[in-house]
Coordinates of C-alpha atoms in Angstrom, one line a residue:
X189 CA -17.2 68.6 -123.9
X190 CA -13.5 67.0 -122.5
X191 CA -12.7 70.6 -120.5
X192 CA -16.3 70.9 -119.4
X193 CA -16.2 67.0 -117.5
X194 CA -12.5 68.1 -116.4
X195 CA -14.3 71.6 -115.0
X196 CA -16.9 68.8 -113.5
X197 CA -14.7 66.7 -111.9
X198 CA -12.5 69.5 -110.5
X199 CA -15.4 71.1 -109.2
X200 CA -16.8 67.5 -107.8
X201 CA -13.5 67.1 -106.0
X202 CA -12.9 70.3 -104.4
X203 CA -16.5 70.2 -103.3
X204 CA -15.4 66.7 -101.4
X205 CA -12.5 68.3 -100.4
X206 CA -14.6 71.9 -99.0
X207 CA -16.9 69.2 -97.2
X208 CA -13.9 67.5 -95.6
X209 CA -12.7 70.5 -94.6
X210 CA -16.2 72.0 -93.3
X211 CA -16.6 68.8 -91.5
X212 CA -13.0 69.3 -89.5
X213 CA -10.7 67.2 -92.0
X214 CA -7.9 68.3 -93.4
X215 CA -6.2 66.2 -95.4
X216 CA -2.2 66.7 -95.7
X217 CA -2.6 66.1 -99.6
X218 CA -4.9 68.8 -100.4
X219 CA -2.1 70.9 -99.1
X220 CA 0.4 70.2 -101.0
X221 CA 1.7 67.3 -99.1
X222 CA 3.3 64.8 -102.1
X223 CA 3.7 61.6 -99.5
X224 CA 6.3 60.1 -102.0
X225 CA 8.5 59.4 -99.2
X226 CA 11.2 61.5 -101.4
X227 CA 9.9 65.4 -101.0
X228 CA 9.9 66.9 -97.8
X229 CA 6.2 67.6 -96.5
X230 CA 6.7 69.8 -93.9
X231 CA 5.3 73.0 -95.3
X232 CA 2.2 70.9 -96.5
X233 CA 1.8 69.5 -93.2
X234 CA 2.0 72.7 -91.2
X235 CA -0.3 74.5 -93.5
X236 CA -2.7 71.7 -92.5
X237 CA -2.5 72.0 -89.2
X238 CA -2.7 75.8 -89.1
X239 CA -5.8 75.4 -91.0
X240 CA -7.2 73.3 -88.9
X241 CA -6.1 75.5 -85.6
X242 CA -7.7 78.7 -87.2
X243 CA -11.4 76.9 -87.7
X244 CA -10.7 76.0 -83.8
X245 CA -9.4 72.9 -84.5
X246 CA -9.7 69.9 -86.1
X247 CA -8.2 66.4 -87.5
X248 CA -5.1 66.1 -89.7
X249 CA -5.3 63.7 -91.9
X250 CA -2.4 61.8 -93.6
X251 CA -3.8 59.0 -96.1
X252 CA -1.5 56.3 -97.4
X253 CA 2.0 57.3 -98.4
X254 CA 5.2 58.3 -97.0
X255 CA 5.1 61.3 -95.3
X256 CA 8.9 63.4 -94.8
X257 CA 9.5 65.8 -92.7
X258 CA 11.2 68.0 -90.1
X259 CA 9.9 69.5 -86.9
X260 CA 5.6 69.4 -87.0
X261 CA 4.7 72.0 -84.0
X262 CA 1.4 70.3 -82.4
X263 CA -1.8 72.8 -81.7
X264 CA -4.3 72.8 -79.7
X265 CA -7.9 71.3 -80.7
X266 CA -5.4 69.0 -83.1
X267 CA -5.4 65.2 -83.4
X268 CA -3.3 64.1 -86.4
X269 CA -4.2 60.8 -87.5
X270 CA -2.2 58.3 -89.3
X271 CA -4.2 56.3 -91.9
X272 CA -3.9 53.0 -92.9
X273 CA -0.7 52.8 -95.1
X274 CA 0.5 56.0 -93.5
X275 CA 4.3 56.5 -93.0
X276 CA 5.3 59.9 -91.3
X277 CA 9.1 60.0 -91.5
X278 CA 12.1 61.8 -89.9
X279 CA 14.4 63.3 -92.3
X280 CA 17.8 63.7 -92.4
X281 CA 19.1 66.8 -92.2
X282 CA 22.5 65.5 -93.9
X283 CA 20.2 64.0 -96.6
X284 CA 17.5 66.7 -97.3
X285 CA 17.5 70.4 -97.0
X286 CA 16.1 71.2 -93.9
X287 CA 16.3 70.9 -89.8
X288 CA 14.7 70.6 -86.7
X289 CA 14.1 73.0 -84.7
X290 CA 16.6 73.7 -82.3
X291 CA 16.6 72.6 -78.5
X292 CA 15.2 75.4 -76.5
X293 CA 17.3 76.9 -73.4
X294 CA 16.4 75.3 -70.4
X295 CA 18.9 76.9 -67.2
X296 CA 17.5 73.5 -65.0
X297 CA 19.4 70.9 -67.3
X298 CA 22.4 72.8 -69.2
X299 CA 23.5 74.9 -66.4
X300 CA 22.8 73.0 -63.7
X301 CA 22.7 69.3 -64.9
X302 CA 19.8 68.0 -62.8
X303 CA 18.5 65.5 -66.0
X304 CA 20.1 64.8 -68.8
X305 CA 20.1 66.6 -72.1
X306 CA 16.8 64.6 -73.8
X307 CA 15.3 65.7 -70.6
X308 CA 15.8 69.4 -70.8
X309 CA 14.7 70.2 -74.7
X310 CA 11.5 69.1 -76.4
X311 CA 11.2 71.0 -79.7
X312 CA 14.2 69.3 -81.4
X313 CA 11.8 66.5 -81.6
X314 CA 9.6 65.3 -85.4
X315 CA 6.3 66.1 -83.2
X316 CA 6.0 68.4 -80.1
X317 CA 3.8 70.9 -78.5
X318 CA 3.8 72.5 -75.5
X319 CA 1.1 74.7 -72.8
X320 CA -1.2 72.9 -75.2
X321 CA -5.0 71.2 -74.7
X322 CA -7.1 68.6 -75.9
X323 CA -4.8 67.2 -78.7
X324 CA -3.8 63.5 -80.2
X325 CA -2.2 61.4 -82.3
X326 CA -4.2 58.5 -83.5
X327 CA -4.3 56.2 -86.5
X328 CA -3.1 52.8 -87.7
X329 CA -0.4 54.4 -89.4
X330 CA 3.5 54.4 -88.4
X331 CA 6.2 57.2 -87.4
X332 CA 9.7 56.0 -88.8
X333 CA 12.3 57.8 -86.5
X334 CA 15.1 57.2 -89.9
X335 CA 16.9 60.5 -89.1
X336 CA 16.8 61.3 -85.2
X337 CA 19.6 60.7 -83.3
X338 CA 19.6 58.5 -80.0
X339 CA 22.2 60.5 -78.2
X340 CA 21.8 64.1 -77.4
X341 CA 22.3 66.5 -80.0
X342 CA 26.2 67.8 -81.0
X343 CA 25.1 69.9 -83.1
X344 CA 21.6 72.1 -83.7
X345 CA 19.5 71.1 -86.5
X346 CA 19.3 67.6 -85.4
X347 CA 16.3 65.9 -83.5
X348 CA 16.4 63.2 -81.4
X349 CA 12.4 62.3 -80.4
X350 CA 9.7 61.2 -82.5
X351 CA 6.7 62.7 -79.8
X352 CA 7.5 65.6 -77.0
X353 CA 5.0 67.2 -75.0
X354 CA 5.4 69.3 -72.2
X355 CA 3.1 71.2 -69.8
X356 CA 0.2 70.2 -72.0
X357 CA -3.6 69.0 -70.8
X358 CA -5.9 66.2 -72.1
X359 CA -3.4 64.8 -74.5
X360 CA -4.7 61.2 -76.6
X361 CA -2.0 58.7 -78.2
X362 CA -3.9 55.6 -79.8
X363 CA -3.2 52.7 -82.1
X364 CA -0.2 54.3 -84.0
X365 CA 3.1 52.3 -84.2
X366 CA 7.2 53.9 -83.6
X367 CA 9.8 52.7 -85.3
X368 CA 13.5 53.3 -84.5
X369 CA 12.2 56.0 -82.3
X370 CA 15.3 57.9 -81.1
X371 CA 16.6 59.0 -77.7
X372 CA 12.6 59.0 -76.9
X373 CA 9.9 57.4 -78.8
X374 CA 7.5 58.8 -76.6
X375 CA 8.5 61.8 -73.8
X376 CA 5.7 64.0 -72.1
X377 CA 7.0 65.9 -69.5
X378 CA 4.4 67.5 -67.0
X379 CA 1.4 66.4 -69.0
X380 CA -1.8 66.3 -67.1
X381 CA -4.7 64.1 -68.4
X382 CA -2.4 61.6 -70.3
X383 CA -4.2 58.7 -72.2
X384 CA -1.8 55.9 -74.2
X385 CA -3.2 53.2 -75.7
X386 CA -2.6 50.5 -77.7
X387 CA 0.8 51.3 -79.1
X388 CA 3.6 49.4 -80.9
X389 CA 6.9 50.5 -80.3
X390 CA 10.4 49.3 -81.7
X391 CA 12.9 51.7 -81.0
X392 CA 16.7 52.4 -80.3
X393 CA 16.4 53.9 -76.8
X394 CA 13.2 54.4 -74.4
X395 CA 9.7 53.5 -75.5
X396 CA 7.3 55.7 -73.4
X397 CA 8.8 58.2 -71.0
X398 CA 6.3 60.0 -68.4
X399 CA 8.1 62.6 -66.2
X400 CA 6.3 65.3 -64.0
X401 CA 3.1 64.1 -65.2
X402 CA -0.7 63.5 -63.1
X403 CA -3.5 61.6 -64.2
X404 CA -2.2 59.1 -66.9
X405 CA -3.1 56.1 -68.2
X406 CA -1.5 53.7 -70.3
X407 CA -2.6 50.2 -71.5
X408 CA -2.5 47.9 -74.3
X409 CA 0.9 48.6 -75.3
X410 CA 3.1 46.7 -76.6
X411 CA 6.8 48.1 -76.0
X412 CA 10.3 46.8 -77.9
X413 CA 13.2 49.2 -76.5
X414 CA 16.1 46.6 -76.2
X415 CA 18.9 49.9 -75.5
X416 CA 17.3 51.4 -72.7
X417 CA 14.0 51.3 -70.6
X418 CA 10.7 50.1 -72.2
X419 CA 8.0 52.6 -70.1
X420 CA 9.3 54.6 -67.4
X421 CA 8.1 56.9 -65.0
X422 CA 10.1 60.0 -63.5
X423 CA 9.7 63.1 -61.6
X424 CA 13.2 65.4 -63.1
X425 CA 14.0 69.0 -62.7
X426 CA 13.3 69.3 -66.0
X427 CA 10.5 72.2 -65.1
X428 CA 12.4 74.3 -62.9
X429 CA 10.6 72.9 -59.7
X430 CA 9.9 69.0 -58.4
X431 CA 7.2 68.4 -59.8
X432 CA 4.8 64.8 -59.1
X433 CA 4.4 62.1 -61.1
X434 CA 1.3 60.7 -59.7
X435 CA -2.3 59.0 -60.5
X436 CA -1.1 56.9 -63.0
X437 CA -2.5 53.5 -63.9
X438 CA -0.3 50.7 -66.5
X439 CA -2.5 48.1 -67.5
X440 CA -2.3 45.4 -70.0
X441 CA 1.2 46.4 -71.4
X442 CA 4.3 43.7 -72.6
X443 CA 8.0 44.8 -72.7
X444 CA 10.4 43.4 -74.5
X445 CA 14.1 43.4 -75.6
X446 CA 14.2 41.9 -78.8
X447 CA 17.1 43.0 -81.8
X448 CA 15.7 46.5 -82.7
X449 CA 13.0 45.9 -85.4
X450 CA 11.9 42.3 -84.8
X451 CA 9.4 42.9 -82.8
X452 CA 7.4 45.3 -85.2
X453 CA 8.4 42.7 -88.1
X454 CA 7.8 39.8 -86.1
X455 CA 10.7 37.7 -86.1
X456 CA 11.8 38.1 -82.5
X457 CA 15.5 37.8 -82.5
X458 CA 17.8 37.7 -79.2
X459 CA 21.2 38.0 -80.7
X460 CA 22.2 41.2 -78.7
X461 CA 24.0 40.5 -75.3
X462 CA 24.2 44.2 -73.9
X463 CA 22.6 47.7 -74.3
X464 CA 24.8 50.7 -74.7
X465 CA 25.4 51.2 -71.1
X466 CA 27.8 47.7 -71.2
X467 CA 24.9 46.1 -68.9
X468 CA 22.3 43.2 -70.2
X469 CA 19.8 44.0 -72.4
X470 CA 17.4 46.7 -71.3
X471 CA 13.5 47.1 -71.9
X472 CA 12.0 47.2 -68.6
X473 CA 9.5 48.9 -66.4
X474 CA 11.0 51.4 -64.2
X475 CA 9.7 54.4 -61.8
X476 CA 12.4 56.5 -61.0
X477 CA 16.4 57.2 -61.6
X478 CA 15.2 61.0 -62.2
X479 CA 13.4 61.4 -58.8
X480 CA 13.0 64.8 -57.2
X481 CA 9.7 64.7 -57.3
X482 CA 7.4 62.3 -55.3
X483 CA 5.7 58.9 -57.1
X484 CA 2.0 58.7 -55.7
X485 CA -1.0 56.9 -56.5
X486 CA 0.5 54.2 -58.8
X487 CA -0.2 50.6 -60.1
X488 CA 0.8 48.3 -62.8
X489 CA -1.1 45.2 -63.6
X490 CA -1.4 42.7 -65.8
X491 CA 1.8 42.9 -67.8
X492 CA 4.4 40.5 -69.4
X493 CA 7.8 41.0 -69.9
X494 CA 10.7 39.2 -72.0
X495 CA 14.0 38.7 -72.4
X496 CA 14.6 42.0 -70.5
X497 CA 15.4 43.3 -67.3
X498 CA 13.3 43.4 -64.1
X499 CA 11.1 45.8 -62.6
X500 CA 12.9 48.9 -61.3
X501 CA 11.2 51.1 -58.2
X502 CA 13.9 53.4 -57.7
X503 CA 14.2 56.8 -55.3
X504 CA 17.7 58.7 -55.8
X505 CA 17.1 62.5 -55.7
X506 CA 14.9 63.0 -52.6
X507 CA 11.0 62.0 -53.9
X508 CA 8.4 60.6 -51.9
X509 CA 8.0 57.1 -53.6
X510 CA 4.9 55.4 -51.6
X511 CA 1.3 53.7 -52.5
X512 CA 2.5 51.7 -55.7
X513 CA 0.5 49.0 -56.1
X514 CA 2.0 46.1 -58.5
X515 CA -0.2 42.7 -59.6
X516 CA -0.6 39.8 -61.9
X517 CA 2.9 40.3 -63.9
X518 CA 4.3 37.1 -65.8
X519 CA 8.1 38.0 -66.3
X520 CA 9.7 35.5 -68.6
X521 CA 13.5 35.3 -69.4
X522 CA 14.8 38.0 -66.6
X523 CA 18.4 38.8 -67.7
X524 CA 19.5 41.0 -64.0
X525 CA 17.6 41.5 -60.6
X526 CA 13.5 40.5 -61.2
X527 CA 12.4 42.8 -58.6
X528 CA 15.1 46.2 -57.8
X529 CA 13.7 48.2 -55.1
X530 CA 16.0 51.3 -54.7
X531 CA 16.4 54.3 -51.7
X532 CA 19.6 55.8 -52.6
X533 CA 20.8 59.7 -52.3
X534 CA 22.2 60.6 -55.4
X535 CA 20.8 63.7 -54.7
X536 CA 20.8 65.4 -58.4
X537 CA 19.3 68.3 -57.5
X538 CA 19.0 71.4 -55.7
X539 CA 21.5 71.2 -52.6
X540 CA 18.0 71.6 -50.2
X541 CA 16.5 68.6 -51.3
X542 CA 16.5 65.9 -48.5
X543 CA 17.0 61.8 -49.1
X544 CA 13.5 61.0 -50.4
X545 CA 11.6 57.8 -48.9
X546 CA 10.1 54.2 -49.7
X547 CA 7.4 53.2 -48.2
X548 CA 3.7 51.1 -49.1
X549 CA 4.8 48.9 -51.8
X550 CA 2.3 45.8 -52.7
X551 CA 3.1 43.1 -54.9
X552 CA 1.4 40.2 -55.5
X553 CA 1.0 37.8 -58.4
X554 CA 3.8 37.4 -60.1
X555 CA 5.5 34.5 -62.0
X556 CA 9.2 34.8 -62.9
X557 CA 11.8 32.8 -64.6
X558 CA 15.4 34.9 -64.8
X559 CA 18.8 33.2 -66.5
X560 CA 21.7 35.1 -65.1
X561 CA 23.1 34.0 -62.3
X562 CA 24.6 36.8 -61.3
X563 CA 22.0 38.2 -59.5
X564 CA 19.0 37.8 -57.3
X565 CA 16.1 40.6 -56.5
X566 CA 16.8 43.6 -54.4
X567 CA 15.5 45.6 -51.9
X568 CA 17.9 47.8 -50.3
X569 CA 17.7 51.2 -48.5
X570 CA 21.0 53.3 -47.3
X571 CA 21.9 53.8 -43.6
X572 CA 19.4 55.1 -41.6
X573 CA 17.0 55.6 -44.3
X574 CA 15.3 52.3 -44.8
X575 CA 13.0 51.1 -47.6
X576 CA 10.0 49.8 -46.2
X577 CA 6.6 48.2 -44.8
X578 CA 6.5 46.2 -48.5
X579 CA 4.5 43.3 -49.2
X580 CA 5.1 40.5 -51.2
X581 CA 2.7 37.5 -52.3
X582 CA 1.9 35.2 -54.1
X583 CA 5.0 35.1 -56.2
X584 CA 6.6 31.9 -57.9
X585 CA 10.5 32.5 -59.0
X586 CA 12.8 30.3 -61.1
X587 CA 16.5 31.5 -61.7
X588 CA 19.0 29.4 -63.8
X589 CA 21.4 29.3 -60.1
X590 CA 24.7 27.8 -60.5
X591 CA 26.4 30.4 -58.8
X592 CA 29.3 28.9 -56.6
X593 CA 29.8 29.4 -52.9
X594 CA 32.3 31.5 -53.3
X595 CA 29.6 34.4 -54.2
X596 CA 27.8 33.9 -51.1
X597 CA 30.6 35.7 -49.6
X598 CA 30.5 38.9 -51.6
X599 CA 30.2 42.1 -49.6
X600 CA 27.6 44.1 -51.7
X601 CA 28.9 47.6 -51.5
X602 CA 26.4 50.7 -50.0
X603 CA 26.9 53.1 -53.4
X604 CA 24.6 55.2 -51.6
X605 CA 25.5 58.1 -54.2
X606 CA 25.7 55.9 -57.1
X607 CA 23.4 55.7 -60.3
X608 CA 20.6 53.2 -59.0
X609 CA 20.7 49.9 -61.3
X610 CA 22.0 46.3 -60.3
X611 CA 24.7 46.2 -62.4
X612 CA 26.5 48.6 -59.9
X613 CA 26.8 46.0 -57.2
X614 CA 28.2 43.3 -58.8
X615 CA 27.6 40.0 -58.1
X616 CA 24.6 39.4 -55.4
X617 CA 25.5 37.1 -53.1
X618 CA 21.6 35.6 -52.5
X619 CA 19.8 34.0 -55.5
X620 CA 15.9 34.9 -54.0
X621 CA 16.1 37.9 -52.6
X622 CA 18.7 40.5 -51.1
X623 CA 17.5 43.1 -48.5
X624 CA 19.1 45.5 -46.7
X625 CA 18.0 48.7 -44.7
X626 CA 14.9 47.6 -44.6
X627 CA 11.9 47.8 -41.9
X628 CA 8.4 45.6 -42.3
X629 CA 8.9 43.3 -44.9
X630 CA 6.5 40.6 -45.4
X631 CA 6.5 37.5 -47.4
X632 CA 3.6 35.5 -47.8
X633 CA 3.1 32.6 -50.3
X634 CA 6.4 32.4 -52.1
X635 CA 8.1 29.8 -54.2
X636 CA 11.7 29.9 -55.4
X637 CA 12.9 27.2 -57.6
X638 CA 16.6 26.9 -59.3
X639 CA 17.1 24.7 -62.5
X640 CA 20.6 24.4 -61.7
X641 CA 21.7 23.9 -57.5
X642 CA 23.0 27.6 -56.5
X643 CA 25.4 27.7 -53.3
X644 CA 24.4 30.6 -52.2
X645 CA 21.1 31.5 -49.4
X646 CA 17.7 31.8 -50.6
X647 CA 17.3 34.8 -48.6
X648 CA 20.2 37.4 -47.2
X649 CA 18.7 40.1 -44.4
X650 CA 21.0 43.0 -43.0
X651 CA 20.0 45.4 -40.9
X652 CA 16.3 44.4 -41.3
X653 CA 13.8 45.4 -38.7
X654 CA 10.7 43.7 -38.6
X655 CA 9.7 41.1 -41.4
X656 CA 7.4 38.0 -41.8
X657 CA 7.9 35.0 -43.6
X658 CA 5.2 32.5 -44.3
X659 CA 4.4 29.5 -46.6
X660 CA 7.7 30.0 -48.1
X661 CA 8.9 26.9 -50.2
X662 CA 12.4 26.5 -51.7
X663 CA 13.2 23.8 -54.5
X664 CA 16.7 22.6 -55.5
X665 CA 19.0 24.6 -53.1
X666 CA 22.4 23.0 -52.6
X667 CA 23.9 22.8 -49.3
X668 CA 24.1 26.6 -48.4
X669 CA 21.6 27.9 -45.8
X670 CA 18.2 29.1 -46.8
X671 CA 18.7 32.0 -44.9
X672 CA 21.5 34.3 -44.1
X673 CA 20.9 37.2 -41.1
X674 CA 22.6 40.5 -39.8
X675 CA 21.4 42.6 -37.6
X676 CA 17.7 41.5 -37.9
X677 CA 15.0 42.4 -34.8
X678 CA 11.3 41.1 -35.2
X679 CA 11.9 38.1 -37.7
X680 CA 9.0 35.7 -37.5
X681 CA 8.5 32.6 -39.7
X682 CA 6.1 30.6 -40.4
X683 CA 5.3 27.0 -42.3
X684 CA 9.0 27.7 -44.0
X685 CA 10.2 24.5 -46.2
X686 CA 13.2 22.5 -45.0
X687 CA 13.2 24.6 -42.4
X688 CA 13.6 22.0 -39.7
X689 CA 14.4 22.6 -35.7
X690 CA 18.3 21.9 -36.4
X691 CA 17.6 24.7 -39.5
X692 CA 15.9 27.1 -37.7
X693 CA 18.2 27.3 -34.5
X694 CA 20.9 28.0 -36.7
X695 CA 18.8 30.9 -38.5
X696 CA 18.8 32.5 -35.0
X697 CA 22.8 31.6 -34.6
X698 CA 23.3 33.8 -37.5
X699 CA 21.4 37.1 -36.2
X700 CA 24.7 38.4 -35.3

């Protein structure tokens, strides 16, 4: 009677199990996956998923447990999905027996250097596909990054991304969480039809990465990368060919730079001064440094960021950066330049590639409170390539100030081939805003406040051509001028505070 209800029962379950499978489930366990955290899974996982792929696809599921395992090679028609209680973790080669796979050859980054190494290889990553369709990764669940590295790789074997994709189609991330996510939590790399949504991220280096790619959108994410940039957009070399990044929407998103891991565990702490790269602490929004292909078609809205830097708009390697749109953005506790608006000619590239442009740039709505001092915002072109016809409104800022007069007198240098960030330029000798090489410029609505009286102008214009100021209002200035001009043609200003007659003669004494 005993072996006949254990025949029962194992007949009951494998008849659930055949049903789950019939009805395009496949759940890690039932092939052989022990999710004990302590056995490696892989096997078990890719027997899953190649089950799935030959029925023409399907979900992979991964119930509660801990899940360890090396390189998983995505499919297409595949969504795994992370349960609730689900752990998928990266192993470490030095712990367990096992590797990643090795980082493919790519001639455009080794050889030639145009991007950087976690540019240029995808499959040494725990997840990665690539000329795939219609796949995802959804679930409540959580990827634990414990063995990648965050540099590139020394040695083959190791991986250092939790998610690569790369020339794939109609690609879904939802509701999952990263942890310690190595070089790149998140990098697809000429994706087209991107969705990412609602995502926590806590990581060592970049959050979301989205080079090459048309056609994404990302919202409700919430992004904890205090090492390097929180969600960036960039058009690299990485495909042999400049490639777009264009028709992409941001929506709803925070970005942080909390200590690694208090954001996912809720604690919040601020006790590191500096990311790797010796400047403040990172975790920004940023389109650009990797720029040989044009940015199109883009806007960011309704985000917050935190103890972090600014936003970065940045053109270097000769793209096209025009028609960014960028609106209601509350940036709280700015640690370097709020705003960084950057036409420089790196040119990392092919030799044929020409200095890119900047041009059709609208911001509006935007509250932000910064603490350092040593800088103000930034929009700066190079010699006879100028950013411009940029729009700013609406905007209320608040720096900590302080600076002394003596850094009103700093020279910024041009850098024109330099890596584009503000830390480069050293001390910015305006606390508003800095501009230079710059053509139709309007300001429109704008208050600056300093806690602290700064010596330095509100506003420094060289070699500006064409630019509008109106309702501007300025709070707690110290004796230094409101503005400071070189070389400006068209300047017209209008219903400026404190600027009285005596004031604004001696704005037009300093157009030297």
């Amino acid at each position: 009677m005993f072996q006949k209800s254990l025949v029962l029962i194992f007949l009951l379950l494998a008849g659930v199990t055949l049903r789950a499978q019939q009805a395009g489930v496949y759940n890690v366990k039932d092939f052989g996956a022990s999710g004990d955290g302590v056995q490696l899974d892989s096997e078990a996982i890719h027997a899953a998923i190649d089950a799935a792929s030959q029925a023409g696809g399907g979900t992979v599921l991964f119930p509660a447990g801990e899940y360890l395992s090396f390189s998983i090679r995505m499919k297409s028609n595949i969504n795994l999905h992370l349960g609730a209680g689900a752990t998928l973790v990266a192993a470490n080669m030095d712990e367990h027996n096992g590797k990643y796979d090795d980082p493919e050859p790519n001639m455009w980054g080794d050889s030639l250097h145009y991007q950087d190494f976690g540019h240029s290889h995808f499959q040494n990553s725990l997840i990665w596909g690539e000329n795939l369709v219609n796949i995802s990764i959804t679930g409540p669940g959580l990827i634990h990054g414990k063995g990648l590295q965050k540099w590139g790789n020394p040695r083959p074997g190791l991986g250092n991304k939790s998610i690569a994709m790369k020339k794939c189609r109609n690609v879904v991330l939802r509701d999952f969480s990263i942890l310690h996510g190595g070089h790149f939590a998140i990098i697809a790399t000429g994706v087209d039809n991107l969705t990412i949504d609602n995502l926590k991220i806590d990581t060592n280096r970049d959050a979301i990465d989205i080079d090459c790619c048309r056609h994404v959108r990302v919202s409700n994410c919430s992004l904890n990368s205090p090492n390097d940039d929180a969600l960036v957009l960039k058009a690299s070399y990485a495909l042999g060919y400049a490639a777009p990044c264009e028709n992409v929407t941001i929506t709803n998103c925070a970005v942080f730079g909390f200590d690694e891991g208090t954001f996912l565990d809720g604690t919040y702490q601020t006790t590191q001064q500096v990311a790797p790269d010796k400047g403040v602490v990172t975790g920004r929004i940023k389109l650009g440094t990797e720029s040989n292909g044009n940015f199109r078609n883009i806007t960011i809205s309704n985000c917050t960021f935190e103890h972090c830097r600014g936003l970065a708009l940045e053109t270097v390697d000769g793209s096209v950066l025009e028609d960014i749109t960028v609106s209601n953005i509350v940036m709280k506790d700015i640690l370097n330049a709020p705003f960084f608006f950057r036409l420089g000619s790196r040119m990392r590239g092919p030799e044929e590639l020409p200095v890119g442009s900047f041009k059709r740039v609208l911001v509006d709505n935007v509250i932000v409170t910064a603490s350092n001092p040593q800088y103000g915002s930034m929009l700066m072109g190079i010699p006879g390539h100028d950013v411009e016809d940029i729009v700013f409104s609406n905007i209320w800022i608040r720096v900590k100030g302080g600076a002394p007069a003596s850094q009103a007198l700093v020279e910024v240098p041009e850098l024109e081939n330099s890596y584009p960030d503000p830390q480069e330029f050293g001390d910015i000798p305006a606390w508003g805003f800095y501009m230079r090489h710059a053509r139709n410029i309007s300001m429109h609505h704008i208050t600056l406040e300093t806690e602290i009286p700064d010596a330095r102008p509100a506003f420094i214009l060289d070699d500006v051509k064409g630019v509008s100021f109106s309702d501007i209002r300025v709070v707690n200035q110290s004796e230094g001028p409101l503005f400071k001009l070189k070389d400006v043609e068209n300047l017209d200003l209008q219903r400026v505070s404190d600027l009285d007659d005596r004031n604004e003669k001696e704005v037009k004494s300093l157009n030297l």
